[in-house]
PDB file of C-alpha atoms in Angstrom:
ATOM      1  CA  GLU M   1       4.360 -21.435   4.612  1.00 63.00           C
ATOM      2  CA  ALA M   2       7.580 -19.521   4.327  1.00 81.00           C
ATOM      3  CA  GLY M   3       7.284 -15.773   4.148  1.00 92.00           C
ATOM      4  CA  VAL M   4       8.991 -13.231   1.881  1.00 95.00           C
ATOM      5  CA  ALA M   5      12.748 -13.418   2.320  1.00 96.00           C
ATOM      6  CA  GLN M   6      15.081 -10.494   1.884  1.00 97.00           C
ATOM      7  CA  SER M   7      18.842 -10.085   2.187  1.00 96.00           C
ATOM      8  CA  PRO M   8      20.858  -8.463   3.477  1.00 97.00           C
ATOM      9  CA  ARG M   9      18.969  -7.102   6.474  1.00 95.00           C
ATOM     10  CA  TYR M  10      21.366  -4.156   6.892  1.00 96.00           C
ATOM     11  CA  LYS M  11      23.783  -2.450   4.603  1.00 97.00           C
ATOM     12  CA  ILE M  12      26.053   0.528   5.104  1.00 98.00           C
ATOM     13  CA  ILE M  13      27.844   2.056   2.083  1.00 97.00           C
ATOM     14  CA  GLU M  14      29.403   5.303   1.092  1.00 97.00           C
ATOM     15  CA  LYS M  15      27.856   7.603  -1.444  1.00 96.00           C
ATOM     16  CA  ARG M  16      28.653   6.758  -5.051  1.00 96.00           C
ATOM     17  CA  GLN M  17      29.075   3.119  -4.242  1.00 97.00           C
ATOM     18  CA  SER M  18      26.793   0.387  -5.622  1.00 97.00           C
ATOM     19  CA  VAL M  19      24.501  -1.937  -3.678  1.00 98.00           C
ATOM     20  CA  ALA M  20      22.114  -4.734  -4.472  1.00 98.00           C
ATOM     21  CA  PHE M  21      19.207  -6.199  -2.583  1.00 97.00           C
ATOM     22  CA  TRP M  22      17.699  -9.599  -2.996  1.00 97.00           C
ATOM     23  CA  CYS M  23      14.062 -10.783  -2.542  1.00 97.00           C
ATOM     24  CA  ASN M  24      12.539 -14.216  -2.640  1.00 96.00           C
ATOM     25  CA  PRO M  25       8.724 -14.015  -2.681  1.00 95.00           C
ATOM     26  CA  ILE M  26       6.272 -16.511  -1.358  1.00 94.00           C
ATOM     27  CA  SER M  27       6.082 -19.613  -3.559  1.00 92.00           C
ATOM     28  CA  GLY M  28       3.329 -19.294  -6.203  1.00 90.00           C
ATOM     29  CA  HIS M  29       3.002 -15.504  -5.884  1.00 92.00           C
ATOM     30  CA  ALA M  30       3.032 -13.953  -9.334  1.00 91.00           C
ATOM     31  CA  THR M  31       3.253 -10.349  -8.330  1.00 91.00           C
ATOM     32  CA  LEU M  32       6.300  -8.839  -6.663  1.00 94.00           C
ATOM     33  CA  TYR M  33       6.778  -5.296  -5.386  1.00 95.00           C
ATOM     34  CA  TRP M  34       9.691  -3.187  -4.242  1.00 97.00           C
ATOM     35  CA  TYR M  35       8.964  -0.308  -1.834  1.00 97.00           C
ATOM     36  CA  GLN M  36      11.197   2.452  -0.427  1.00 97.00           C
ATOM     37  CA  GLN M  37      10.364   3.507   3.128  1.00 97.00           C
ATOM     38  CA  ILE M  38      12.133   6.612   4.328  1.00 96.00           C
ATOM     39  CA  LEU M  39      12.232   7.102   8.060  1.00 92.00           C
ATOM     40  CA  GLY M  40       8.943   8.575   9.335  1.00 90.00           C
ATOM     41  CA  GLN M  41       7.066   7.961   6.140  1.00 93.00           C
ATOM     42  CA  GLY M  42       4.890   5.257   4.638  1.00 94.00           C
ATOM     43  CA  PRO M  43       6.276   2.884   1.990  1.00 95.00           C
ATOM     44  CA  LYS M  44       6.454   4.191  -1.524  1.00 95.00           C
ATOM     45  CA  LEU M  45       6.113   1.818  -4.486  1.00 94.00           C
ATOM     46  CA  LEU M  46       9.211   1.708  -6.685  1.00 97.00           C
ATOM     47  CA  ILE M  47       8.411  -1.086  -9.074  1.00 96.00           C
ATOM     48  CA  GLN M  48       5.874  -3.827  -9.604  1.00 94.00           C
ATOM     49  CA  PHE M  49       6.427  -7.107 -11.479  1.00 93.00           C
ATOM     50  CA  GLN M  50       3.845  -9.539 -12.737  1.00 90.00           C
ATOM     51  CA  ASN M  51       5.769 -12.798 -13.234  1.00 88.00           C
ATOM     52  CA  ASN M  52       8.961 -11.536 -14.959  1.00 85.00           C
ATOM     53  CA  GLY M  53       7.415  -8.509 -16.631  1.00 91.00           C
ATOM     54  CA  VAL M  54       7.341  -4.945 -15.314  1.00 92.00           C
ATOM     55  CA  VAL M  55       3.746  -3.681 -14.576  1.00 90.00           C
ATOM     56  CA  ASP M  56       4.758  -0.258 -13.248  1.00 90.00           C
ATOM     57  CA  ASP M  57       8.073   1.436 -12.652  1.00 93.00           C
ATOM     58  CA  SER M  58       6.977   5.067 -12.920  1.00 91.00           C
ATOM     59  CA  GLN M  59       8.375   5.962  -9.506  1.00 92.00           C
ATOM     60  CA  LEU M  60      11.708   4.208  -9.996  1.00 95.00           C
ATOM     61  CA  PRO M  61      14.584   6.670 -10.385  1.00 94.00           C
ATOM     62  CA  LYS M  62      15.909   4.905 -13.513  1.00 94.00           C
ATOM     63  CA  ASP M  63      19.092   6.899 -13.695  1.00 95.00           C
ATOM     64  CA  ARG M  64      20.431   5.054 -10.685  1.00 97.00           C
ATOM     65  CA  PHE M  65      17.956   2.277  -9.760  1.00 97.00           C
ATOM     66  CA  SER M  66      17.357  -0.927 -11.627  1.00 97.00           C
ATOM     67  CA  ALA M  67      15.432  -4.063 -10.854  1.00 97.00           C
ATOM     68  CA  GLU M  68      14.996  -7.383 -12.469  1.00 95.00           C
ATOM     69  CA  ARG M  69      12.990 -10.561 -11.867  1.00 94.00           C
ATOM     70  CA  LEU M  70      14.504 -13.245 -13.979  1.00 81.00           C
ATOM     71  CA  LYS M  71      12.396 -16.426 -14.306  1.00 85.00           C
ATOM     72  CA  GLY M  72       9.548 -14.765 -12.519  1.00 83.00           C
ATOM     73  CA  VAL M  73      10.673 -15.741  -9.021  1.00 91.00           C
ATOM     74  CA  ASP M  74      13.512 -13.986  -7.180  1.00 95.00           C
ATOM     75  CA  SER M  75      14.166 -10.337  -7.734  1.00 97.00           C
ATOM     76  CA  THR M  76      17.151  -8.021  -7.352  1.00 97.00           C
ATOM     77  CA  LEU M  77      17.056  -4.240  -6.796  1.00 98.00           C
ATOM     78  CA  LYS M  78      20.242  -2.319  -7.478  1.00 98.00           C
ATOM     79  CA  ILE M  79      21.324   1.206  -6.807  1.00 98.00           C
ATOM     80  CA  GLN M  80      24.279   2.610  -8.745  1.00 96.00           C
ATOM     81  CA  PRO M  81      25.650   5.064  -7.689  1.00 96.00           C
ATOM     82  CA  ALA M  82      24.017   5.603  -4.245  1.00 97.00           C
ATOM     83  CA  LYS M  83      23.183   9.031  -2.915  1.00 97.00           C
ATOM     84  CA  LEU M  84      22.723  10.125   0.689  1.00 97.00           C
ATOM     85  CA  GLU M  85      18.955  10.431   0.153  1.00 96.00           C
ATOM     86  CA  ASP M  86      18.730   6.744  -0.763  1.00 97.00           C
ATOM     87  CA  SER M  87      19.082   5.917   2.953  1.00 98.00           C
ATOM     88  CA  ALA M  88      15.877   4.047   3.701  1.00 97.00           C
ATOM     89  CA  VAL M  89      14.378   0.672   4.314  1.00 97.00           C
ATOM     90  CA  TYR M  90      13.730  -1.255   1.061  1.00 98.00           C
ATOM     91  CA  LEU M  91      10.747  -3.566   1.414  1.00 96.00           C
ATOM     92  CA  CYS M  92       9.852  -6.427  -0.896  1.00 96.00           C
ATOM     93  CA  ALA M  93       6.248  -7.724  -1.044  1.00 94.00           C
ATOM     94  CA  SER M  94       4.465 -10.328  -3.008  1.00 93.00           C
ATOM     95  CA  SER M  95       0.861 -11.228  -3.702  1.00 90.00           C
ATOM     96  CA  TYR M  96      -0.888 -14.054  -5.419  1.00 86.00           C
ATOM     97  CA  GLN M  97      -2.307 -12.162  -8.359  1.00 73.00           C
ATOM     98  CA  GLY M  98      -1.808  -8.468  -7.548  1.00 57.00           C
ATOM     99  CA  ASN M  99      -5.432  -7.711  -8.043  1.00 63.00           C
ATOM    100  CA  TYR M 100      -6.551  -6.176  -4.724  1.00 64.00           C
ATOM    101  CA  ASN M 101      -4.980  -9.201  -3.050  1.00 73.00           C
ATOM    102  CA  GLU M 102      -3.257  -8.935   0.221  1.00 82.00           C
ATOM    103  CA  GLN M 103       0.400  -8.159  -0.094  1.00 89.00           C
ATOM    104  CA  PHE M 104       2.843 -10.041   2.145  1.00 91.00           C
ATOM    105  CA  PHE M 105       5.894  -8.071   3.137  1.00 93.00           C
ATOM    106  CA  GLY M 106       9.435  -9.155   3.895  1.00 94.00           C
ATOM    107  CA  PRO M 107      11.495  -7.818   6.812  1.00 93.00           C
ATOM    108  CA  GLY M 108      13.193  -5.226   4.609  1.00 95.00           C
ATOM    109  CA  THR M 109      16.796  -4.138   4.042  1.00 96.00           C
ATOM    110  CA  ARG M 110      17.900  -1.079   6.000  1.00 96.00           C
ATOM    111  CA  LEU M 111      20.337   0.935   3.834  1.00 98.00           C
ATOM    112  CA  THR M 112      22.504   3.668   5.282  1.00 97.00           C
ATOM    113  CA  VAL M 113      24.469   5.792   2.808  1.00 97.00           C
ATOM    114  CA  LEU M 114      27.296   7.789   4.385  1.00 97.00           C
TER     115      LEU M 114
ATOM    116  CA  ALA T   1      -4.418  10.722  -7.871  1.00 81.00           C
ATOM    117  CA  GLN T   2      -4.846   8.912  -4.586  1.00 90.00           C
ATOM    118  CA  LYS T   3      -4.035  10.178  -1.137  1.00 95.00           C
ATOM    119  CA  VAL T   4      -4.181   8.764   2.323  1.00 97.00           C
ATOM    120  CA  THR T   5      -3.916  11.004   5.347  1.00 97.00           C
ATOM    121  CA  GLN T   6      -3.146   9.807   8.894  1.00 97.00           C
ATOM    122  CA  ALA T   7      -3.172  13.084  10.855  1.00 95.00           C
ATOM    123  CA  GLN T   8      -2.105  11.517  14.114  1.00 97.00           C
ATOM    124  CA  THR T   9       1.671  11.173  14.046  1.00 96.00           C
ATOM    125  CA  GLU T  10       2.046   9.733  17.505  1.00 97.00           C
ATOM    126  CA  ILE T  11      -0.387   8.534  20.148  1.00 97.00           C
ATOM    127  CA  SER T  12       0.409   7.356  23.685  1.00 97.00           C
ATOM    128  CA  VAL T  13      -2.075   5.514  25.852  1.00 97.00           C
ATOM    129  CA  VAL T  14      -1.964   3.574  29.105  1.00 97.00           C
ATOM    130  CA  GLU T  15      -2.571  -0.155  28.925  1.00 97.00           C
ATOM    131  CA  LYS T  16      -6.306  -1.114  28.835  1.00 97.00           C
ATOM    132  CA  GLU T  17      -7.367   2.197  27.381  1.00 97.00           C
ATOM    133  CA  ASP T  18      -9.226   2.225  24.064  1.00 97.00           C
ATOM    134  CA  VAL T  19      -7.555   3.995  21.173  1.00 97.00           C
ATOM    135  CA  THR T  20      -8.754   5.034  17.718  1.00 98.00           C
ATOM    136  CA  LEU T  21      -6.420   5.646  14.798  1.00 98.00           C
ATOM    137  CA  ASP T  22      -7.795   7.958  12.120  1.00 98.00           C
ATOM    138  CA  CYS T  23      -7.505   7.483   8.324  1.00 98.00           C
ATOM    139  CA  VAL T  24      -8.952   9.740   5.630  1.00 98.00           C
ATOM    140  CA  TYR T  25      -8.516   8.978   2.013  1.00 97.00           C
ATOM    141  CA  GLU T  26      -9.045  10.545  -1.414  1.00 96.00           C
ATOM    142  CA  THR T  27      -9.650   8.745  -4.677  1.00 95.00           C
ATOM    143  CA  ARG T  28     -11.629   9.186  -7.883  1.00 94.00           C
ATOM    144  CA  ASP T  29     -12.113   5.473  -8.287  1.00 93.00           C
ATOM    145  CA  THR T  30     -15.460   3.944  -7.548  1.00 91.00           C
ATOM    146  CA  THR T  31     -13.926   0.559  -6.845  1.00 92.00           C
ATOM    147  CA  TYR T  32     -11.120   0.502  -4.343  1.00 94.00           C
ATOM    148  CA  TYR T  33      -9.766  -1.342  -1.345  1.00 93.00           C
ATOM    149  CA  LEU T  34      -8.693  -0.029   2.060  1.00 94.00           C
ATOM    150  CA  PHE T  35      -6.093  -1.688   4.164  1.00 94.00           C
ATOM    151  CA  TRP T  36      -4.520  -1.453   7.583  1.00 96.00           C
ATOM    152  CA  TYR T  37      -1.067  -2.758   8.253  1.00 95.00           C
ATOM    153  CA  LYS T  38       0.937  -2.934  11.495  1.00 96.00           C
ATOM    154  CA  GLN T  39       4.665  -2.325  11.508  1.00 95.00           C
ATOM    155  CA  PRO T  40       6.248  -3.491  14.827  1.00 92.00           C
ATOM    156  CA  PRO T  41       9.827  -2.540  15.724  1.00 88.00           C
ATOM    157  CA  SER T  42      11.131  -5.589  13.742  1.00 85.00           C
ATOM    158  CA  GLY T  43      10.102  -3.678  10.647  1.00 86.00           C
ATOM    159  CA  GLU T  44       7.959  -6.230   8.861  1.00 87.00           C
ATOM    160  CA  LEU T  45       4.538  -4.954   7.731  1.00 92.00           C
ATOM    161  CA  VAL T  46       1.772  -7.168   9.037  1.00 92.00           C
ATOM    162  CA  PHE T  47      -1.609  -7.203   7.251  1.00 91.00           C
ATOM    163  CA  LEU T  48      -4.576  -6.524   9.511  1.00 93.00           C
ATOM    164  CA  ILE T  49      -7.633  -5.955   7.287  1.00 91.00           C
ATOM    165  CA  ARG T  50      -8.850  -5.329   3.742  1.00 90.00           C
ATOM    166  CA  ARG T  51     -12.162  -3.647   3.055  1.00 91.00           C
ATOM    167  CA  ASN T  52     -13.719  -3.048  -0.382  1.00 90.00           C
ATOM    168  CA  SER T  53     -15.499   0.201  -1.298  1.00 91.00           C
ATOM    169  CA  PHE T  54     -18.895  -1.488  -1.573  1.00 90.00           C
ATOM    170  CA  ASP T  55     -18.883  -2.978   1.881  1.00 86.00           C
ATOM    171  CA  GLU T  56     -19.496  -0.373   4.556  1.00 84.00           C
ATOM    172  CA  GLN T  57     -20.209  -2.873   7.349  1.00 83.00           C
ATOM    173  CA  ASN T  58     -18.095  -2.330  10.356  1.00 84.00           C
ATOM    174  CA  GLU T  59     -15.852  -5.215  11.271  1.00 85.00           C
ATOM    175  CA  ILE T  60     -14.700  -6.578  14.604  1.00 87.00           C
ATOM    176  CA  SER T  61     -11.870  -8.992  15.132  1.00 88.00           C
ATOM    177  CA  GLY T  62     -11.091  -9.601  18.813  1.00 93.00           C
ATOM    178  CA  ARG T  63      -9.906  -6.340  20.302  1.00 94.00           C
ATOM    179  CA  TYR T  64      -9.708  -4.726  16.856  1.00 95.00           C
ATOM    180  CA  SER T  65     -12.536  -3.002  15.080  1.00 94.00           C
ATOM    181  CA  TRP T  66     -12.824  -0.902  11.909  1.00 94.00           C
ATOM    182  CA  ASN T  67     -15.287   1.829  11.002  1.00 94.00           C
ATOM    183  CA  PHE T  68     -15.610   2.508   7.256  1.00 94.00           C
ATOM    184  CA  GLN T  69     -17.657   5.593   6.394  1.00 94.00           C
ATOM    185  CA  LYS T  70     -17.770   6.386   2.673  1.00 93.00           C
ATOM    186  CA  SER T  71     -19.657   9.664   3.267  1.00 93.00           C
ATOM    187  CA  THR T  72     -16.631  11.084   5.100  1.00 95.00           C
ATOM    188  CA  SER T  73     -13.988   9.027   3.234  1.00 96.00           C
ATOM    189  CA  SER T  74     -12.723   7.633   6.423  1.00 96.00           C
ATOM    190  CA  PHE T  75     -11.610   4.202   7.593  1.00 96.00           C
ATOM    191  CA  ASN T  76     -10.799   4.377  11.283  1.00 97.00           C
ATOM    192  CA  PHE T  77      -9.220   1.655  13.426  1.00 96.00           C
ATOM    193  CA  THR T  78     -10.032   1.104  17.085  1.00 96.00           C
ATOM    194  CA  ILE T  79      -8.114  -1.037  19.526  1.00 97.00           C
ATOM    195  CA  THR T  80     -10.055  -1.914  22.650  1.00 96.00           C
ATOM    196  CA  ALA T  81      -8.323  -2.556  25.931  1.00 97.00           C
ATOM    197  CA  SER T  82      -4.872  -1.847  24.458  1.00 97.00           C
ATOM    198  CA  GLN T  83      -1.889  -3.882  25.395  1.00 97.00           C
ATOM    199  CA  VAL T  84       1.825  -3.170  25.412  1.00 96.00           C
ATOM    200  CA  VAL T  85       2.256  -5.585  22.467  1.00 95.00           C
ATOM    201  CA  ASP T  86       0.031  -3.326  20.388  1.00 96.00           C
ATOM    202  CA  SER T  87       2.863  -0.702  20.341  1.00 97.00           C
ATOM    203  CA  ALA T  88       3.851  -0.257  16.693  1.00 97.00           C
ATOM    204  CA  VAL T  89       3.428   1.982  13.697  1.00 97.00           C
ATOM    205  CA  TYR T  90       0.082   1.558  11.991  1.00 98.00           C
ATOM    206  CA  PHE T  91      -0.448   2.324   8.303  1.00 97.00           C
ATOM    207  CA  CYS T  92      -3.631   2.855   6.449  1.00 97.00           C
ATOM    208  CA  ALA T  93      -3.434   2.210   2.698  1.00 96.00           C
ATOM    209  CA  LEU T  94      -5.618   2.503  -0.398  1.00 95.00           C
ATOM    210  CA  GLU T  95      -5.562   0.429  -3.607  1.00 91.00           C
ATOM    211  CA  GLY T  96      -7.539   1.734  -6.559  1.00 88.00           C
ATOM    212  CA  SER T  97      -7.775   0.990 -10.242  1.00 83.00           C
ATOM    213  CA  ALA T  98      -4.040   1.344 -10.757  1.00 78.00           C
ATOM    214  CA  ARG T  99      -3.697  -1.775  -8.520  1.00 79.00           C
ATOM    215  CA  GLN T 100      -1.023  -0.025  -6.409  1.00 84.00           C
ATOM    216  CA  LEU T 101      -0.997   0.558  -2.643  1.00 90.00           C
ATOM    217  CA  THR T 102      -0.811   4.170  -1.521  1.00 93.00           C
ATOM    218  CA  PHE T 103       0.177   4.394   2.144  1.00 96.00           C
ATOM    219  CA  GLY T 104      -0.430   7.061   4.701  1.00 97.00           C
ATOM    220  CA  SER T 105       2.481   8.389   6.740  1.00 96.00           C
ATOM    221  CA  GLY T 106       1.604   6.095   9.617  1.00 97.00           C
ATOM    222  CA  THR T 107       0.678   6.597  13.326  1.00 98.00           C
ATOM    223  CA  GLN T 108       3.172   5.562  16.010  1.00 97.00           C
ATOM    224  CA  LEU T 109       1.193   3.998  18.841  1.00 98.00           C
ATOM    225  CA  THR T 110       2.869   3.589  22.198  1.00 97.00           C
ATOM    226  CA  VAL T 111       1.024   1.674  24.885  1.00 97.00           C
ATOM    227  CA  LEU T 112       2.466   2.236  28.329  1.00 97.00           C
ATOM    228  CA  PRO T 113       2.287  -0.373  31.065  1.00 95.00           C
TER     229      PRO T 113
END
């Protein structure tokens, strides 16, 4: 079974530029999550989708971050414009139903904002 | 609000030593799940275990064991006879009624040959 795929693996941009990350969850997984992991910290949930609907985006900085999951499969997370403090690893995870089920994580995208 | 505390930031042991990683949690939910994840240098979080709040039985899986004590709100993880490949960051996490994972800050384990 293929795991959660993410691209790119690494991205370096300058502040005020835009960036987008892509995630392809495990086939059949209805729930998709985006996490931000700042160096030395645990992952923090940004947004959770159930199929193509948003379940929770309370911790998503909506003035600069946006995410979508069209057709309930792949998802894209965008930052526009980026700030220095956005430097982090962005992890995508998926689970079968999202109800205390195990989450499977992708390898992450390491973003550096200069 | 939920909180997970991993007080040990870094631990170093010599290969074959036993090591215990501590995890203390806070939640008002009566039904919740506790998790441990391993994050090797490659960066991908690897699921190790899930335990629900009604099951306080300790669990052993090979060299890994987990001790869940509701009375002290702790869910500690022990690696017996540690190996160099165990070197990683280990995260404890809690999922309550909000169906969201709250992670601790992680413990960096280094196993020296």
